[in-house]
Amino acid sequence: MLKRIASFFTFVMKHLLPDAYLFAIILTFIAMFLSLIFTDAGLVKVIVEWGNGVYGIAAFAFQMILILITGHALALTPFFKKILDSISDKATTSIKAGVIVSFFSAICCWINWGFGLIISGLLALEIAKKNKKVDFAYLIAAAYSGFVVWHQGLSGSVPLVIATAKHPQNFIEKSLNYTVPVSQSIFSSFNIIAAVIIILLLPLLYSLIHPDEKDVKSLSDESFKDVFNEKTHVEKPANPTIAERIEHSYIINMIFAACGVFYLINHFANKGFDLNLNIVIFMFFIAGVILHGKPVNYIRAINIAIKGAGGIALQFPLYGGIQGVLIGTGLAKVIAGWFVAISSPQTFYMLQFWAAGLINMFIPSGGGQWAAQGPITIEAAKTIGKDPVKSAMMVAWGDQWTNMIQPFWALPLLGLAKLSARDIMGYTTMTLILSGIVLTIFSLLIGVGVL
């Protein structure tokens, strides 16, 4: 039955879901239309806020590009390639492949979303190279499905923001005068248990929804050439010039890397377990420099990795514009307010989770969504007498949840695999349903005081 449902969603997505770029444009029109109806903003203000948002997200877009390409370059190191080669040998059937990729992806995305997305995609590609009896889109969908737990993990935007003193978006600190250590958010029992259950259920789901053998579409021979012919290791010439000696110098590379390691040690010694986007990018960067060995190898890896960033460069400004409309016109507060208005103390967390899932369709950036939904969520929690930390985590849960049908964050993975969103969204809709059931139940249990 689950396989039939997955096939149905695959058919629907392939025929109805437009390209991710056009999907963003359609969402832009919807956001503008809703703002004109449900807020006091006129057309001029809507257009102005949209334009401001397009340009106002440039710095964050560059951070996202850096976390993608440094994570990708790290995954291309010989160290990780050996790990992927070893794991892929065990994926001898479609079921084993789906189970292994989905579980591996979830674990890695919980550790860090950028690293998890890319390295799980590379694992899927490695399996596809060795086993042509496995459906390629199914493998990439399994790789993306692990992303459904990223905001419950170590790189979650919301828990890291509310743990950071004097952060401009730490609305708990601004409203209640304290910061929240990750022990109360990421490592809280309600969050950890929910994440573990989803991580364990994902492999079961993918063991049940793999396509029949007659419907399998493997990676084409031409795609094999495109994906696997690019090597990161550069051989040193027999008679190198001075410039080439420098490019192949392990000593220069390691001295430079040592500076980065010292900076990180000093950072964590002085600030504790303070993870933020810039530190994560820096960690990926230095780890990649070390594991690639020579400067020229890392340069080659970055040149390969940058090819997958086109979707972010093209579409992130569009989502910045949508974010500008929702925040600038007050539409995000209106939507969040609808859910607050119908909440009871028992259903408050669940409805905040659902509201976050809806808003994430328009603002797929976790940080951007928190900027829009965070203030109203924290104030509502104060008013209704609920825990602001749990309320903040409901925003995090909702943000990760509907990523399964919001193709934005799949773009790096799709670029790597040379697929379109419609190829995988039928499968990831099943992930949406599974994780939605788990997180809804947990948010209700929290609301009634069981957790």
Coordinates of C-alpha atoms in Angstrom, one line a residue:
M1 CA 0.0 0.0 0.0
L2 CA 2.8 2.5 0.9
K3 CA 4.5 1.7 -2.4
R4 CA 1.2 2.6 -4.3
I5 CA 0.9 5.8 -2.3
A6 CA 4.5 6.8 -3.1
S7 CA 3.9 6.0 -6.8
F8 CA 0.8 8.2 -6.8
F9 CA 2.7 11.1 -5.3
T10 CA 5.6 10.6 -7.7
F11 CA 3.1 10.7 -10.6
V12 CA 1.4 13.9 -9.3
M13 CA 4.7 15.7 -8.6
K14 CA 6.1 14.9 -12.0
H15 CA 3.0 16.3 -13.8
L16 CA 2.1 19.2 -11.5
L17 CA 5.2 20.5 -9.8
P18 CA 7.0 23.2 -11.8
D19 CA 10.7 23.8 -11.9
A20 CA 12.0 25.0 -8.5
Y21 CA 12.7 28.5 -10.0
L22 CA 9.1 28.8 -11.2
F23 CA 7.9 27.4 -7.9
A24 CA 9.6 30.3 -6.2
I25 CA 8.1 32.8 -8.6
I26 CA 4.6 31.4 -8.0
L27 CA 5.1 31.6 -4.2
T28 CA 6.2 35.2 -4.7
F29 CA 2.9 36.0 -6.4
I30 CA 0.9 34.2 -3.7
A31 CA 2.7 36.0 -0.9
M32 CA 2.0 39.4 -2.6
F33 CA -1.6 38.5 -3.2
L34 CA -2.1 37.4 0.5
S35 CA -0.4 40.6 1.7
L36 CA -2.8 42.8 -0.3
I37 CA -5.8 40.9 1.2
F38 CA -4.8 40.4 4.8
T39 CA -2.6 43.4 5.6
D40 CA -2.9 47.1 5.3
A41 CA 0.0 47.2 2.8
G42 CA -0.7 48.6 -0.6
L43 CA 0.7 47.4 -3.9
V44 CA 3.6 49.9 -3.7
K45 CA 4.7 48.8 -0.2
V46 CA 4.4 45.2 -1.2
I47 CA 6.7 45.7 -4.2
V48 CA 9.1 47.8 -2.2
E49 CA 9.4 45.2 0.6
W50 CA 9.8 42.5 -2.0
G51 CA 12.7 44.4 -3.6
N52 CA 14.3 45.2 -0.3
G53 CA 14.2 41.5 0.6
V54 CA 15.8 40.4 -2.7
Y55 CA 18.9 42.5 -2.0
G56 CA 18.8 42.3 1.8
I57 CA 19.5 38.6 1.9
A58 CA 22.8 38.8 -0.1
A59 CA 25.1 38.2 2.9
F60 CA 23.1 35.2 4.1
A61 CA 23.0 33.8 0.6
F62 CA 26.7 33.9 0.4
Q63 CA 26.9 32.1 3.8
M64 CA 24.7 29.3 2.4
I65 CA 26.8 29.0 -0.8
L66 CA 30.0 28.8 1.4
I67 CA 28.5 26.1 3.7
L68 CA 27.5 24.1 0.6
I69 CA 30.8 24.3 -1.3
T70 CA 33.0 23.8 1.8
G71 CA 30.8 20.8 2.9
H72 CA 30.9 19.4 -0.7
A73 CA 34.7 19.8 -0.9
L74 CA 35.1 18.1 2.5
A75 CA 33.0 15.2 1.3
L76 CA 35.3 14.9 -1.8
T77 CA 38.4 14.2 0.3
P78 CA 40.0 10.8 0.0
F79 CA 39.2 10.1 3.6
F80 CA 35.5 10.4 3.1
K81 CA 35.5 8.8 -0.3
K82 CA 37.0 5.7 1.2
I83 CA 34.2 5.7 3.8
L84 CA 31.5 6.1 1.1
D85 CA 33.1 3.3 -1.0
S86 CA 33.0 0.9 2.0
I87 CA 29.4 1.7 2.9
S88 CA 28.2 1.5 -0.8
D89 CA 29.5 -2.0 -1.1
K90 CA 26.8 -3.1 1.4
A91 CA 23.9 -1.7 -0.7
T92 CA 23.5 -4.8 -2.9
T93 CA 19.7 -4.5 -3.3
S94 CA 17.1 -1.6 -3.7
I95 CA 15.9 -2.1 -0.2
K96 CA 19.3 -2.1 1.3
A97 CA 20.3 0.9 -0.7
G98 CA 17.2 2.9 0.5
V99 CA 17.7 1.9 4.1
I100 CA 21.4 2.7 4.1
V101 CA 21.2 6.1 2.4
S102 CA 18.2 7.4 4.4
F103 CA 19.7 6.4 7.7
F104 CA 23.2 7.7 6.8
S105 CA 21.7 11.0 5.6
A106 CA 19.6 11.5 8.7
I107 CA 22.6 10.9 11.0
C108 CA 24.8 13.3 9.0
C109 CA 22.2 16.0 8.6
W110 CA 21.6 15.9 12.3
I111 CA 25.3 16.5 12.8
N112 CA 25.3 19.3 10.2
W113 CA 22.8 19.9 7.4
G114 CA 25.3 21.2 4.7
F115 CA 27.7 18.3 5.2
G116 CA 24.8 15.8 5.5
L117 CA 23.1 16.9 2.3
I118 CA 26.2 16.6 0.2
I119 CA 27.9 13.5 1.6
S120 CA 24.6 11.5 1.5
G121 CA 24.2 12.6 -2.1
L122 CA 27.7 11.4 -2.9
L123 CA 26.8 8.0 -1.2
A124 CA 23.7 7.7 -3.4
L125 CA 25.8 8.4 -6.5
E126 CA 28.4 5.8 -5.4
I127 CA 25.7 3.2 -4.9
A128 CA 24.1 4.1 -8.3
K129 CA 27.5 3.6 -10.0
K130 CA 27.9 0.1 -8.5
N131 CA 24.3 -1.1 -8.7
K132 CA 22.2 -0.2 -11.8
K133 CA 19.2 -2.1 -10.4
V134 CA 18.5 0.7 -8.0
D135 CA 16.3 3.6 -9.0
F136 CA 18.4 6.7 -9.0
A137 CA 15.6 9.2 -8.1
Y138 CA 14.6 7.0 -5.2
L139 CA 18.2 7.0 -3.9
I140 CA 18.5 10.8 -4.1
A141 CA 15.1 11.1 -2.4
A142 CA 16.4 8.9 0.4
A143 CA 19.5 11.1 0.6
Y144 CA 17.3 14.3 0.9
S145 CA 14.9 12.8 3.4
G146 CA 17.5 12.8 6.2
F147 CA 17.3 16.6 6.0
V148 CA 13.9 16.3 7.9
V149 CA 15.8 16.2 11.2
W150 CA 18.4 18.9 10.6
H151 CA 16.7 21.6 12.7
Q152 CA 16.7 19.2 15.7
G153 CA 20.5 18.8 15.3
L154 CA 23.8 20.5 16.0
S155 CA 23.4 23.0 13.2
G156 CA 19.8 24.0 13.9
S157 CA 19.4 27.8 13.4
V158 CA 16.8 28.4 16.0
P159 CA 18.4 26.6 19.0
L160 CA 21.8 28.1 18.1
V161 CA 20.3 31.6 17.9
I162 CA 18.5 31.5 21.2
A163 CA 21.7 30.1 22.8
T164 CA 23.7 33.2 21.6
A165 CA 23.8 36.2 23.9
K166 CA 23.0 39.6 22.3
H167 CA 22.1 38.0 19.0
P168 CA 19.6 40.3 17.2
Q169 CA 17.2 37.5 16.7
N170 CA 17.4 36.0 20.2
F171 CA 13.8 36.9 21.0
I172 CA 13.8 34.9 24.2
E173 CA 16.6 37.0 25.6
K174 CA 15.0 40.2 24.4
S175 CA 11.6 39.3 25.9
L176 CA 12.6 37.3 29.0
N177 CA 16.2 38.4 29.7
Y178 CA 18.0 35.0 29.4
T179 CA 19.7 32.8 26.8
V180 CA 18.9 29.1 26.3
P181 CA 21.7 26.6 26.5
V182 CA 21.5 23.8 23.9
S183 CA 21.0 21.3 26.7
Q184 CA 17.5 22.7 26.9
S185 CA 16.8 22.7 23.2
I186 CA 18.8 20.4 21.0
F187 CA 19.7 18.0 23.8
S188 CA 16.3 18.2 25.6
S189 CA 14.6 14.8 26.0
F190 CA 11.5 15.7 23.9
N191 CA 13.7 16.8 21.0
I192 CA 16.2 14.0 21.1
I193 CA 13.5 11.3 21.4
A194 CA 11.5 12.7 18.5
A195 CA 14.6 12.9 16.4
V196 CA 15.7 9.3 17.2
I197 CA 12.3 8.0 16.3
I198 CA 12.3 9.7 12.9
I199 CA 15.8 8.6 12.2
L200 CA 14.9 5.0 13.0
L201 CA 11.6 5.1 11.0
L202 CA 13.1 6.6 7.8
P203 CA 15.0 3.4 6.8
L204 CA 11.8 1.4 7.5
L205 CA 9.8 3.8 5.2
Y206 CA 12.3 3.5 2.4
S207 CA 12.4 -0.3 2.7
L208 CA 8.6 -0.2 1.9
I209 CA 8.4 2.4 -0.9
H210 CA 11.1 1.4 -3.3
P211 CA 9.8 1.2 -6.9
D212 CA 9.2 -2.1 -8.6
E213 CA 12.0 -3.5 -10.7
K214 CA 10.0 -2.7 -13.9
D215 CA 9.8 0.9 -13.0
V216 CA 13.5 1.4 -12.1
K217 CA 15.4 4.2 -13.8
S218 CA 19.1 3.9 -13.2
L219 CA 21.8 6.6 -13.7
S220 CA 22.6 6.8 -17.4
D221 CA 26.0 6.1 -18.8
E222 CA 26.3 9.8 -19.9
S223 CA 25.5 10.9 -16.4
F224 CA 28.2 8.6 -15.0
K225 CA 30.8 10.3 -17.2
D226 CA 29.6 13.8 -16.0
V227 CA 29.5 12.9 -12.3
F228 CA 32.5 10.6 -11.8
N229 CA 35.1 11.8 -14.2
E230 CA 36.1 14.8 -12.1
K231 CA 39.0 14.1 -9.8
T232 CA 40.3 16.2 -7.0
H233 CA 43.8 14.9 -6.8
V234 CA 46.4 16.7 -9.0
E235 CA 49.7 15.0 -9.9
K236 CA 52.8 17.0 -9.4
P237 CA 54.7 17.7 -12.7
A238 CA 58.0 15.9 -13.3
N239 CA 59.8 19.3 -13.5
P240 CA 57.7 21.7 -11.6
T241 CA 58.1 25.5 -11.7
I242 CA 58.4 27.5 -8.5
A243 CA 54.7 28.3 -8.7
E244 CA 53.8 24.7 -9.1
R245 CA 56.0 23.7 -6.2
I246 CA 54.1 26.1 -4.0
E247 CA 50.7 24.8 -5.3
H248 CA 51.8 21.2 -4.4
S249 CA 53.4 22.1 -1.0
Y250 CA 52.1 20.1 1.9
I251 CA 54.1 22.3 4.3
I252 CA 52.5 25.6 3.3
N253 CA 49.1 23.9 3.4
M254 CA 49.6 22.5 6.9
I255 CA 51.0 25.7 8.4
F256 CA 48.0 27.6 7.0
A257 CA 45.7 24.9 8.4
A258 CA 47.4 25.1 11.8
C259 CA 46.5 28.7 12.0
G260 CA 42.8 27.8 11.4
V261 CA 43.0 25.0 14.0
F262 CA 44.5 27.4 16.6
Y263 CA 41.7 29.9 15.9
L264 CA 39.0 27.2 16.5
I265 CA 40.6 26.0 19.7
N266 CA 40.8 29.6 20.9
H267 CA 37.1 30.2 19.9
F268 CA 35.8 27.1 21.8
A269 CA 38.1 27.7 24.8
N270 CA 36.7 31.2 25.2
K271 CA 33.1 30.7 24.1
G272 CA 32.3 27.1 25.0
F273 CA 30.3 25.0 22.5
D274 CA 29.4 28.0 20.4
L275 CA 28.4 26.8 17.0
N276 CA 27.1 29.3 14.4
L277 CA 27.1 29.5 10.6
N278 CA 30.4 31.2 10.4
I279 CA 32.1 28.8 12.7
V280 CA 30.6 25.8 10.9
I281 CA 31.8 27.2 7.5
F282 CA 35.3 27.8 9.0
M283 CA 35.4 24.2 10.4
F284 CA 34.5 22.7 7.0
F285 CA 37.0 24.9 5.3
I286 CA 39.9 24.0 7.6
A287 CA 39.0 20.3 7.6
G288 CA 38.9 20.3 3.8
V289 CA 42.3 22.1 3.6
I290 CA 43.8 19.4 5.9
L291 CA 42.3 16.4 4.3
H292 CA 43.0 17.4 0.7
G293 CA 46.7 17.6 1.6
K294 CA 47.8 20.1 -1.1
P295 CA 46.5 23.6 -1.9
V296 CA 46.0 22.6 -5.6
N297 CA 43.8 19.6 -4.6
Y298 CA 41.6 21.9 -2.5
I299 CA 41.3 24.4 -5.3
R300 CA 40.2 21.6 -7.6
A301 CA 37.6 20.4 -5.1
I302 CA 36.2 23.8 -4.6
N303 CA 35.9 24.3 -8.4
I304 CA 33.9 21.0 -8.6
A305 CA 31.8 21.9 -5.6
I306 CA 30.9 25.4 -6.8
K307 CA 28.9 23.9 -9.8
G308 CA 26.2 22.8 -7.4
A309 CA 25.6 26.3 -6.0
G310 CA 23.8 27.7 -9.1
G311 CA 20.4 27.0 -7.7
I312 CA 21.1 28.8 -4.5
A313 CA 22.6 31.8 -6.3
L314 CA 19.5 32.0 -8.6
Q315 CA 16.7 31.3 -6.2
F316 CA 17.9 32.5 -2.8
P317 CA 17.2 36.2 -3.8
L318 CA 13.7 35.2 -4.8
Y319 CA 13.1 33.7 -1.3
G320 CA 14.7 36.7 0.2
G321 CA 12.0 38.8 -1.6
I322 CA 9.2 36.5 -0.3
Q323 CA 10.7 36.9 3.2
G324 CA 10.7 40.6 2.7
V325 CA 7.0 40.6 1.8
L326 CA 6.0 38.4 4.7
I327 CA 8.0 40.3 7.3
G328 CA 7.7 43.8 5.9
T329 CA 4.0 43.8 5.4
G330 CA 3.3 41.8 8.6
L331 CA 1.8 38.8 6.8
A332 CA 3.9 36.4 8.7
K333 CA 2.6 37.7 12.0
V334 CA -1.0 37.5 10.6
I335 CA -0.5 33.9 9.6
A336 CA 1.1 33.0 13.0
G337 CA -1.7 34.9 14.7
W338 CA -4.3 32.8 13.1
F339 CA -2.9 29.7 14.7
V340 CA -2.5 31.4 18.1
A341 CA -6.1 32.5 18.0
I342 CA -7.4 29.0 17.7
S343 CA -4.9 27.5 20.2
S344 CA -5.7 26.1 23.6
P345 CA -3.0 25.3 26.2
Q346 CA -3.1 21.7 25.0
T347 CA -2.9 22.4 21.3
F348 CA -0.6 25.5 21.4
Y349 CA 2.6 23.7 20.5
M350 CA 1.0 21.6 17.8
L351 CA -0.5 24.6 16.1
Q352 CA 2.8 26.5 16.3
F353 CA 4.4 23.5 14.6
W354 CA 1.8 23.5 11.9
A355 CA 2.1 27.3 11.5
A356 CA 5.8 27.0 11.1
G357 CA 5.3 24.3 8.4
L358 CA 3.1 26.6 6.4
I359 CA 5.3 29.6 6.8
N360 CA 8.4 27.5 5.7
M361 CA 6.8 27.1 2.3
F362 CA 7.3 30.8 1.8
I363 CA 10.5 31.3 3.9
P364 CA 12.6 28.1 3.6
S365 CA 15.5 29.7 5.5
G366 CA 15.4 28.6 9.1
G367 CA 17.0 31.9 10.2
G368 CA 14.7 33.9 8.0
Q369 CA 11.6 32.1 9.3
W370 CA 12.6 32.6 12.9
A371 CA 13.0 36.3 12.2
A372 CA 9.4 36.3 10.9
Q373 CA 7.7 33.9 13.3
G374 CA 9.9 34.1 16.4
P375 CA 8.6 37.3 18.0
I376 CA 4.9 36.4 17.7
T377 CA 5.6 32.8 19.0
I378 CA 7.5 34.0 22.1
E379 CA 4.9 36.6 23.0
A380 CA 2.1 34.1 22.4
A381 CA 3.9 31.6 24.7
K382 CA 4.1 34.3 27.4
T383 CA 0.5 35.2 27.1
I384 CA -0.8 31.7 27.2
G385 CA 1.7 30.6 29.9
K386 CA 3.6 28.0 27.8
D387 CA 7.4 27.3 27.7
P388 CA 9.1 29.7 25.2
V389 CA 11.9 27.2 24.6
K390 CA 9.5 24.5 23.5
S391 CA 7.6 27.1 21.5
A392 CA 10.9 28.0 19.7
M393 CA 11.6 24.4 19.0
M394 CA 8.1 24.0 17.4
V395 CA 9.2 26.7 14.9
A396 CA 12.4 24.6 14.3
W397 CA 10.4 21.4 13.8
G398 CA 7.9 23.0 11.4
D399 CA 10.7 24.6 9.4
Q400 CA 12.4 21.2 8.8
W401 CA 9.2 19.4 8.2
T402 CA 7.8 21.0 5.0
N403 CA 11.3 21.1 3.4
M404 CA 10.2 17.7 2.1
I405 CA 7.8 19.4 -0.3
Q406 CA 9.6 22.7 -0.6
P407 CA 12.3 22.1 -3.2
F408 CA 14.6 24.9 -2.2
W409 CA 17.1 23.0 0.0
A410 CA 17.1 20.0 -2.4
L411 CA 18.7 22.2 -5.0
P412 CA 22.3 21.4 -4.1
L413 CA 21.6 17.7 -4.1
L414 CA 19.6 17.9 -7.3
G415 CA 22.4 19.8 -9.0
L416 CA 24.9 17.2 -7.9
A417 CA 22.6 14.4 -9.2
K418 CA 21.4 16.3 -12.3
L419 CA 17.8 15.7 -11.5
S420 CA 14.8 18.0 -11.0
A421 CA 12.6 18.4 -7.9
R422 CA 9.7 16.6 -9.5
D423 CA 11.8 13.5 -9.8
I424 CA 12.1 13.0 -6.0
M425 CA 9.2 14.8 -4.4
G426 CA 6.8 11.9 -4.7
Y427 CA 9.1 9.9 -2.3
T428 CA 9.8 12.9 0.0
T429 CA 6.1 13.5 0.3
M430 CA 6.0 10.2 2.1
T431 CA 8.8 11.4 4.4
L432 CA 6.6 14.5 5.0
I433 CA 3.7 12.4 6.1
L434 CA 5.8 10.1 8.3
S435 CA 7.6 12.9 10.1
G436 CA 4.5 15.0 10.3
I437 CA 2.7 12.3 12.2
V438 CA 5.6 11.8 14.6
L439 CA 6.1 15.5 15.3
T440 CA 2.4 16.2 15.6
I441 CA 2.0 13.4 18.2
F442 CA 5.0 14.7 20.1
S443 CA 3.8 18.3 20.0
L444 CA 0.5 17.2 21.5
L445 CA 2.2 15.2 24.2
I446 CA 4.3 18.2 25.1
G447 CA 1.1 20.3 25.2
V448 CA -0.7 18.0 27.6
G449 CA 2.4 17.8 29.9
V450 CA 3.5 14.2 29.1
L451 CA 6.9 15.4 27.8

